[in-house]
């Protein structure tokens, strides 16, 4: 009888211990699920922050292209912004439901895809900006060569060219700057550029003074080497140079006596 009661007590304790172990295992399993859900939600939050940063960057360069350089907005930009808006409009209930069903990864993937689309649109916009940059760099280089001949490169116009180069090389790429302020800055530089229309480069200078291609070629040689040999010039070229006041005093002609 005593032995039977002892056996029953031991069996009850074993059952209790088994239940406690099962409860502890379940608790650990629940805790692990909660931790995974928390980690997934945090990852989704990081992806959303990254998407928001990518959108801000895209909007900055879109403003540079449209407000500073006057281009139309690319359709790719509108598409990217719509995709970003659609995939980032996630309610708290959506996140909690997805976390409970272990589906947060699908939300994260959608946000990551949207971010890549935004980045692709940004690359397209930046390439368009670089086309403007390359165009103006060529214009500035040509104007600088001509200004070196006419005024020795020490005039106020040369300072304007320096400001334009600085604007194109650094200012428009500084995402901390205000695009509207940059647009005003570029407009001011453009007005100063137009005020020196006769110094814009070889084409404008040639047209303004009616110079021949042969004369312009000689001027370009002068810009490269600093002097022109008289025996390399035709009479017509010399006459054209002497007819332009800025050139007559600026160009030094060397006679080859060998």
Short mmCIF file of C-alpha atoms in Angstrom, two decimals:
data_model
loop_
_atom_site.label_atom_id
_atom_site.label_comp_id
_atom_site.label_asym_id
_atom_site.label_seq_id
_atom_site.Cartn_x
_atom_site.Cartn_y
_atom_site.Cartn_z
CA UNK A 1 0.00 0.00 0.00
CA UNK A 2 2.75 2.41 0.97
CA UNK A 3 4.76 1.36 -2.05
CA UNK A 4 1.74 1.97 -4.32
CA UNK A 5 1.23 5.49 -2.93
CA UNK A 6 4.93 6.23 -3.39
CA UNK A 7 4.75 5.07 -6.99
CA UNK A 8 1.72 7.28 -7.63
CA UNK A 9 3.49 10.29 -6.11
CA UNK A 10 6.59 9.73 -8.16
CA UNK A 11 4.52 9.34 -11.34
CA UNK A 12 2.68 12.57 -10.56
CA UNK A 13 5.96 14.44 -10.04
CA UNK A 14 7.32 13.03 -13.25
CA UNK A 15 4.21 14.18 -15.09
CA UNK A 16 4.48 17.61 -13.52
CA UNK A 17 8.11 17.86 -14.47
CA UNK A 18 7.23 16.77 -17.97
CA UNK A 19 4.56 19.45 -18.24
CA UNK A 20 6.92 22.08 -16.90
CA UNK A 21 9.54 21.03 -19.41
CA UNK A 22 6.98 21.19 -22.19
CA UNK A 23 5.83 24.64 -21.04
CA UNK A 24 9.42 25.83 -20.89
CA UNK A 25 10.04 24.50 -24.38
CA UNK A 26 6.92 26.21 -25.65
CA UNK A 27 7.96 29.44 -23.94
CA UNK A 28 11.38 29.22 -25.55
CA UNK A 29 9.78 28.57 -28.92
CA UNK A 30 7.49 31.58 -28.50
CA UNK A 31 10.42 33.75 -27.44
CA UNK A 32 12.40 32.64 -30.47
CA UNK A 33 9.45 33.49 -32.73
CA UNK A 34 9.09 36.89 -31.09
CA UNK A 35 12.82 37.56 -31.55
CA UNK A 36 12.67 36.53 -35.21
CA UNK A 37 9.63 38.72 -35.78
CA UNK A 38 11.38 41.64 -34.06
CA UNK A 39 14.49 41.15 -36.19
CA UNK A 40 12.42 40.96 -39.37
CA UNK A 41 10.49 44.09 -38.48
CA UNK A 42 13.73 45.94 -37.75
CA UNK A 43 15.16 44.81 -41.09
CA UNK A 44 12.04 46.08 -42.84
CA UNK A 45 12.45 49.39 -41.04
CA UNK A 46 16.03 49.69 -42.25
CA UNK A 47 14.97 48.96 -45.82
CA UNK A 48 12.27 51.63 -45.59
CA UNK A 49 14.82 54.15 -44.28
CA UNK A 50 17.17 53.26 -47.12
CA UNK A 51 14.35 53.69 -49.65
CA UNK A 52 13.51 57.09 -48.19
CA UNK A 53 17.15 58.18 -48.54
CA UNK A 54 17.25 56.95 -52.14
CA UNK A 55 14.08 58.89 -52.95
CA UNK A 56 15.50 62.07 -51.41
CA UNK A 57 18.66 61.70 -53.49
CA UNK A 58 16.66 61.11 -56.67
CA UNK A 59 14.53 64.20 -56.02
CA UNK A 60 17.66 66.30 -55.48
CA UNK A 61 19.20 65.35 -58.83
CA UNK A 62 15.83 65.61 -60.56
CA UNK A 63 15.68 69.23 -59.36
CA UNK A 64 19.22 69.85 -60.63
CA UNK A 65 18.24 68.56 -64.06
CA UNK A 66 14.88 70.34 -64.28
CA UNK A 67 15.39 73.56 -62.28
CA UNK A 68 19.07 74.26 -62.98
CA UNK A 69 19.41 73.02 -66.55
CA UNK A 70 15.77 73.34 -67.62
CA UNK A 71 15.16 69.77 -68.83
CA UNK A 72 11.85 67.95 -68.57
CA UNK A 73 11.44 65.34 -65.86
CA UNK A 74 12.10 61.79 -67.06
CA UNK A 75 9.15 59.41 -67.13
CA UNK A 76 11.45 56.94 -65.38
CA UNK A 77 11.55 59.27 -62.39
CA UNK A 78 7.76 59.40 -62.11
CA UNK A 79 7.57 55.62 -62.38
CA UNK A 80 10.20 55.17 -59.68
CA UNK A 81 8.47 57.59 -57.32
CA UNK A 82 5.12 55.85 -57.81
CA UNK A 83 6.71 52.46 -57.10
CA UNK A 84 8.44 53.80 -53.99
CA UNK A 85 5.18 55.31 -52.72
CA UNK A 86 3.19 52.14 -53.32
CA UNK A 87 5.70 49.80 -51.67
CA UNK A 88 6.37 52.06 -48.68
CA UNK A 89 2.72 52.56 -47.73
CA UNK A 90 2.71 49.76 -45.16
CA UNK A 91 0.43 50.04 -42.13
CA UNK A 92 1.34 48.77 -38.66
CA UNK A 93 -1.36 46.15 -39.02
CA UNK A 94 0.21 44.93 -42.27
CA UNK A 95 3.58 44.59 -40.56
CA UNK A 96 2.17 42.76 -37.53
CA UNK A 97 0.10 40.41 -39.70
CA UNK A 98 3.10 39.67 -41.87
CA UNK A 99 5.29 39.08 -38.81
CA UNK A 100 2.73 36.68 -37.34
CA UNK A 101 2.54 34.76 -40.63
CA UNK A 102 6.31 34.92 -41.21
CA UNK A 103 5.73 36.99 -44.34
CA UNK A 104 7.80 40.10 -43.57
CA UNK A 105 10.43 38.96 -46.06
CA UNK A 106 8.00 39.58 -48.93
CA UNK A 107 7.49 43.16 -47.74
CA UNK A 108 11.24 43.64 -47.38
CA UNK A 109 11.91 42.29 -50.87
CA UNK A 110 9.28 44.61 -52.37
CA UNK A 111 10.85 47.64 -50.66
CA UNK A 112 14.33 46.56 -51.80
CA UNK A 113 13.11 46.23 -55.40
CA UNK A 114 11.57 49.69 -55.21
CA UNK A 115 14.85 51.11 -53.93
CA UNK A 116 16.73 49.58 -56.86
CA UNK A 117 14.25 51.10 -59.31
CA UNK A 118 14.77 54.50 -57.64
CA UNK A 119 18.53 54.10 -57.90
CA UNK A 120 18.29 53.22 -61.58
CA UNK A 121 16.23 56.35 -62.18
CA UNK A 122 18.83 58.39 -60.29
CA UNK A 123 21.59 56.98 -62.53
CA UNK A 124 19.62 58.03 -65.61
CA UNK A 125 19.16 61.55 -64.26
CA UNK A 126 22.81 61.87 -63.26
CA UNK A 127 23.94 60.85 -66.74
CA UNK A 128 21.74 63.59 -68.21
CA UNK A 129 23.31 66.10 -65.81
CA UNK A 130 26.78 64.94 -66.87
CA UNK A 131 25.88 65.62 -70.50
CA UNK A 132 25.18 69.24 -69.54
CA UNK A 133 28.40 69.28 -67.55
CA UNK A 134 30.47 67.99 -70.48
CA UNK A 135 28.88 70.49 -72.86
CA UNK A 136 29.67 73.43 -70.61
CA UNK A 137 33.17 72.19 -69.85
CA UNK A 138 33.91 72.25 -73.58
CA UNK A 139 32.43 75.75 -73.87
CA UNK A 140 34.44 76.98 -70.91
CA UNK A 141 37.68 75.49 -72.22
CA UNK A 142 37.17 77.12 -75.62
CA UNK A 143 36.34 80.47 -74.00
CA UNK A 144 39.36 80.22 -71.73
CA UNK A 145 41.69 79.61 -74.71
CA UNK A 146 40.29 82.64 -76.53
CA UNK A 147 40.38 84.79 -73.40
CA UNK A 148 44.02 83.87 -72.91
CA UNK A 149 44.82 85.31 -76.33
CA UNK A 150 42.67 88.42 -76.09
CA UNK A 151 43.22 89.49 -72.50
CA UNK A 152 45.99 87.27 -71.16
CA UNK A 153 43.57 85.32 -69.02
CA UNK A 154 43.60 87.94 -66.27
CA UNK A 155 40.20 89.58 -66.77
CA UNK A 156 36.97 89.36 -64.83
CA UNK A 157 35.65 86.96 -67.44
CA UNK A 158 38.32 84.45 -66.50
CA UNK A 159 37.04 84.64 -62.92
CA UNK A 160 33.53 83.94 -64.21
CA UNK A 161 34.85 80.85 -65.99
CA UNK A 162 36.43 79.70 -62.73
CA UNK A 163 33.09 80.10 -60.94
CA UNK A 164 31.28 78.16 -63.65
CA UNK A 165 33.80 75.33 -63.43
CA UNK A 166 33.44 75.20 -59.66
CA UNK A 167 29.67 75.13 -59.98
CA UNK A 168 29.73 72.25 -62.48
CA UNK A 169 32.44 70.26 -60.75
CA UNK A 170 31.29 70.45 -57.14
CA UNK A 171 28.28 72.59 -56.27
CA UNK A 172 25.64 70.67 -58.22
CA UNK A 173 26.86 67.40 -56.66
CA UNK A 174 26.55 68.60 -53.07
CA UNK A 175 23.30 67.05 -51.88
CA UNK A 176 23.25 69.30 -48.81
CA UNK A 177 22.68 72.34 -51.01
CA UNK A 178 19.26 73.70 -51.92
CA UNK A 179 18.38 73.05 -55.60
CA UNK A 180 16.46 76.32 -55.82
CA UNK A 181 19.51 78.24 -54.60
CA UNK A 182 21.68 76.39 -57.11
CA UNK A 183 19.26 77.30 -59.90
CA UNK A 184 19.50 80.99 -58.93
CA UNK A 185 23.28 80.69 -58.80
CA UNK A 186 23.45 79.18 -62.29
CA UNK A 187 21.10 81.82 -63.69
CA UNK A 188 23.44 84.50 -62.37
CA UNK A 189 26.46 82.81 -63.94
CA UNK A 190 24.56 82.48 -67.21
CA UNK A 191 23.79 86.22 -67.25
CA UNK A 192 27.47 87.00 -66.70
CA UNK A 193 28.36 84.56 -69.47
CA UNK A 194 25.97 86.26 -71.89
CA UNK A 195 27.38 89.68 -71.02
CA UNK A 196 30.68 88.43 -72.50
CA UNK A 197 29.15 86.97 -75.64
CA UNK A 198 32.13 87.85 -77.83
CA UNK A 199 34.46 85.73 -75.71
CA UNK A 200 32.52 82.48 -75.64
CA UNK A 201 34.90 80.59 -77.89
CA UNK A 202 36.15 80.13 -81.39
CA UNK A 203 32.78 79.78 -83.13
CA UNK A 204 31.27 82.92 -81.63
CA UNK A 205 34.49 84.91 -82.07
CA UNK A 206 34.82 83.75 -85.68
CA UNK A 207 31.24 84.72 -86.45
CA UNK A 208 31.45 88.10 -84.74
CA UNK A 209 34.59 89.16 -86.64
CA UNK A 210 34.03 87.29 -89.90
CA UNK A 211 37.23 85.25 -89.62
CA UNK A 212 38.12 82.42 -91.97
CA UNK A 213 38.69 78.86 -90.83
CA UNK A 214 42.40 79.29 -91.65
CA UNK A 215 42.68 82.24 -89.31
CA UNK A 216 40.86 80.42 -86.52
CA UNK A 217 43.21 77.45 -86.95
CA UNK A 218 46.19 79.83 -86.57
CA UNK A 219 44.64 81.29 -83.43
CA UNK A 220 44.14 77.87 -81.97
CA UNK A 221 47.78 77.10 -82.66
CA UNK A 222 48.71 80.28 -80.86
CA UNK A 223 46.57 79.23 -77.90
CA UNK A 224 48.39 75.90 -77.75
CA UNK A 225 51.97 77.13 -78.22
CA UNK A 226 51.97 80.81 -77.26
CA UNK A 227 53.35 82.07 -80.59
CA UNK A 228 52.87 81.74 -84.35
CA UNK A 229 55.64 81.74 -86.97
CA UNK A 230 55.10 84.32 -89.66
CA UNK A 231 56.13 81.94 -92.45
CA UNK A 232 53.19 79.70 -91.47
CA UNK A 233 50.63 82.40 -92.14
CA UNK A 234 49.16 83.58 -95.38
CA UNK A 235 48.75 87.24 -96.18
CA UNK A 236 44.97 86.98 -95.83
CA UNK A 237 45.30 85.51 -92.35
CA UNK A 238 47.65 88.29 -91.24
CA UNK A 239 45.24 90.90 -92.61
CA UNK A 240 42.32 89.35 -90.76
CA UNK A 241 44.28 89.30 -87.50
CA UNK A 242 45.35 92.93 -87.90
CA UNK A 243 41.73 93.92 -88.53
CA UNK A 244 40.69 92.71 -85.05
CA UNK A 245 41.88 95.12 -82.36
CA UNK A 246 42.03 92.45 -79.65
CA UNK A 247 44.30 90.28 -81.83
CA UNK A 248 46.64 92.89 -83.24
CA UNK A 249 48.19 93.65 -79.85
CA UNK A 250 47.86 90.17 -78.38
CA UNK A 251 49.56 87.91 -80.93
CA UNK A 252 53.32 87.76 -81.27
CA UNK A 253 54.57 86.68 -84.70
CA UNK A 254 57.97 85.00 -85.08
CA UNK A 255 59.99 85.08 -88.28
CA UNK A 256 61.93 81.90 -88.97
CA UNK A 257 65.39 83.12 -90.13
CA UNK A 258 66.91 79.66 -90.51
#
